[in-house]
Amino acid sequence: MADGLKPGDEVEWRHSQGKSKGKVVRKVTSPTHIKDHKVAASPDNPEYIVESARTGARAAHKPSGLRKV
């Protein structure tokens, strides 16, 4: 849904507790880790590292799970 995002873009996403807002930190196109979570990103399956505006926590999200605000 939100492919083509760039660092600094404001986005929102849904999770089990509702919605969160934050900003894109970077696009990931190779496998990496965030804390103890493996991010299985690739050039054909990129993910975005986003930072929560409320908590400052960072997580990886697929483009389909993000919506630009």
PDB file of C-alpha atoms in Angstrom:
ATOM      1  CA  MET A   1       0.000   0.000   0.000  1.00  0.00           C
ATOM      2  CA  ALA A   2       2.778   2.439   0.848  1.00  0.00           C
ATOM      3  CA  ASP A   3       5.606   1.350  -1.440  1.00  0.00           C
ATOM      4  CA  GLY A   4       8.050   4.101  -2.341  1.00  0.00           C
ATOM      5  CA  LEU A   5       8.343   5.589   1.139  1.00  0.00           C
ATOM      6  CA  LYS A   6      11.467   7.504   2.079  1.00  0.00           C
ATOM      7  CA  PRO A   7      13.182   8.313   5.387  1.00  0.00           C
ATOM      8  CA  GLY A   8      11.299  10.926   7.370  1.00  0.00           C
ATOM      9  CA  ASP A   9       7.872  10.123   5.878  1.00  0.00           C
ATOM     10  CA  GLU A  10       5.101  10.052   8.488  1.00  0.00           C
ATOM     11  CA  VAL A  11       3.197   6.747   8.487  1.00  0.00           C
ATOM     12  CA  GLU A  12       0.640   4.835  10.503  1.00  0.00           C
ATOM     13  CA  TRP A  13       0.065   1.123  10.967  1.00  0.00           C
ATOM     14  CA  ARG A  14      -2.348  -1.184  12.738  1.00  0.00           C
ATOM     15  CA  HIS A  15      -1.429  -3.637  15.484  1.00  0.00           C
ATOM     16  CA  SER A  16      -3.227  -5.665  18.139  1.00  0.00           C
ATOM     17  CA  GLN A  17      -3.782  -2.609  20.384  1.00  0.00           C
ATOM     18  CA  GLY A  18      -5.073  -0.329  17.615  1.00  0.00           C
ATOM     19  CA  LYS A  19      -3.148   2.169  15.462  1.00  0.00           C
ATOM     20  CA  SER A  20       0.281   3.705  15.834  1.00  0.00           C
ATOM     21  CA  LYS A  21       1.976   6.594  14.098  1.00  0.00           C
ATOM     22  CA  GLY A  22       5.619   7.263  13.482  1.00  0.00           C
ATOM     23  CA  LYS A  23       8.208   7.931  10.828  1.00  0.00           C
ATOM     24  CA  VAL A  24      10.186   5.885   8.357  1.00  0.00           C
ATOM     25  CA  VAL A  25      13.828   5.487   9.381  1.00  0.00           C
ATOM     26  CA  ARG A  26      15.056   3.478   6.388  1.00  0.00           C
ATOM     27  CA  LYS A  27      14.199   0.877   3.762  1.00  0.00           C
ATOM     28  CA  VAL A  28      15.757  -2.559   4.301  1.00  0.00           C
ATOM     29  CA  THR A  29      16.501  -4.831   1.322  1.00  0.00           C
ATOM     30  CA  SER A  30      18.700  -7.483   2.961  1.00  0.00           C
ATOM     31  CA  PRO A  31      18.261  -9.752   5.998  1.00  0.00           C
ATOM     32  CA  THR A  32      18.950  -7.968   9.277  1.00  0.00           C
ATOM     33  CA  HIS A  33      18.005  -8.049  12.975  1.00  0.00           C
ATOM     34  CA  ILE A  34      16.104  -5.607  15.168  1.00  0.00           C
ATOM     35  CA  LYS A  35      16.670  -6.513  18.806  1.00  0.00           C
ATOM     36  CA  ASP A  36      16.215 -10.320  18.692  1.00  0.00           C
ATOM     37  CA  HIS A  37      13.831 -10.317  15.718  1.00  0.00           C
ATOM     38  CA  LYS A  38      15.085 -11.455  12.321  1.00  0.00           C
ATOM     39  CA  VAL A  39      13.900  -9.263   9.430  1.00  0.00           C
ATOM     40  CA  ALA A  40      13.792 -11.390   6.272  1.00  0.00           C
ATOM     41  CA  ALA A  41      13.950  -8.499   3.808  1.00  0.00           C
ATOM     42  CA  SER A  42      15.271  -8.767   0.253  1.00  0.00           C
ATOM     43  CA  PRO A  43      15.301  -6.584  -2.880  1.00  0.00           C
ATOM     44  CA  ASP A  44      12.096  -8.349  -4.019  1.00  0.00           C
ATOM     45  CA  ASN A  45      10.547  -8.220  -0.523  1.00  0.00           C
ATOM     46  CA  PRO A  46      11.668  -4.946   1.130  1.00  0.00           C
ATOM     47  CA  GLU A  47      10.630  -3.841   4.600  1.00  0.00           C
ATOM     48  CA  TYR A  48      10.719  -0.445   6.292  1.00  0.00           C
ATOM     49  CA  ILE A  49      12.195   0.332   9.684  1.00  0.00           C
ATOM     50  CA  VAL A  50       9.779   2.692  11.427  1.00  0.00           C
ATOM     51  CA  GLU A  51      10.080   4.548  14.722  1.00  0.00           C
ATOM     52  CA  SER A  52       7.002   4.962  16.895  1.00  0.00           C
ATOM     53  CA  ALA A  53       6.124   8.581  17.676  1.00  0.00           C
ATOM     54  CA  ARG A  54       4.776   7.541  21.076  1.00  0.00           C
ATOM     55  CA  THR A  55       7.478   5.179  22.391  1.00  0.00           C
ATOM     56  CA  GLY A  56      10.478   5.700  20.121  1.00  0.00           C
ATOM     57  CA  ALA A  57      10.655   1.923  19.576  1.00  0.00           C
ATOM     58  CA  ARG A  58      11.760   0.724  16.163  1.00  0.00           C
ATOM     59  CA  ALA A  59      10.234  -2.143  14.198  1.00  0.00           C
ATOM     60  CA  ALA A  60      10.213  -3.508  10.653  1.00  0.00           C
ATOM     61  CA  HIS A  61       7.015  -3.410   8.612  1.00  0.00           C
ATOM     62  CA  LYS A  62       6.108  -4.564   5.127  1.00  0.00           C
ATOM     63  CA  PRO A  63       5.009  -1.770   2.756  1.00  0.00           C
ATOM     64  CA  SER A  64       1.488  -3.224   2.664  1.00  0.00           C
ATOM     65  CA  GLY A  65       1.118  -2.634   6.421  1.00  0.00           C
ATOM     66  CA  LEU A  66       2.002   1.062   6.301  1.00  0.00           C
ATOM     67  CA  ARG A  67      -0.100   4.042   5.273  1.00  0.00           C
ATOM     68  CA  LYS A  68       1.415   7.460   4.603  1.00  0.00           C
ATOM     69  CA  VAL A  69      -0.238  10.252   6.646  1.00  0.00           C
TER      70      VAL A  69
END
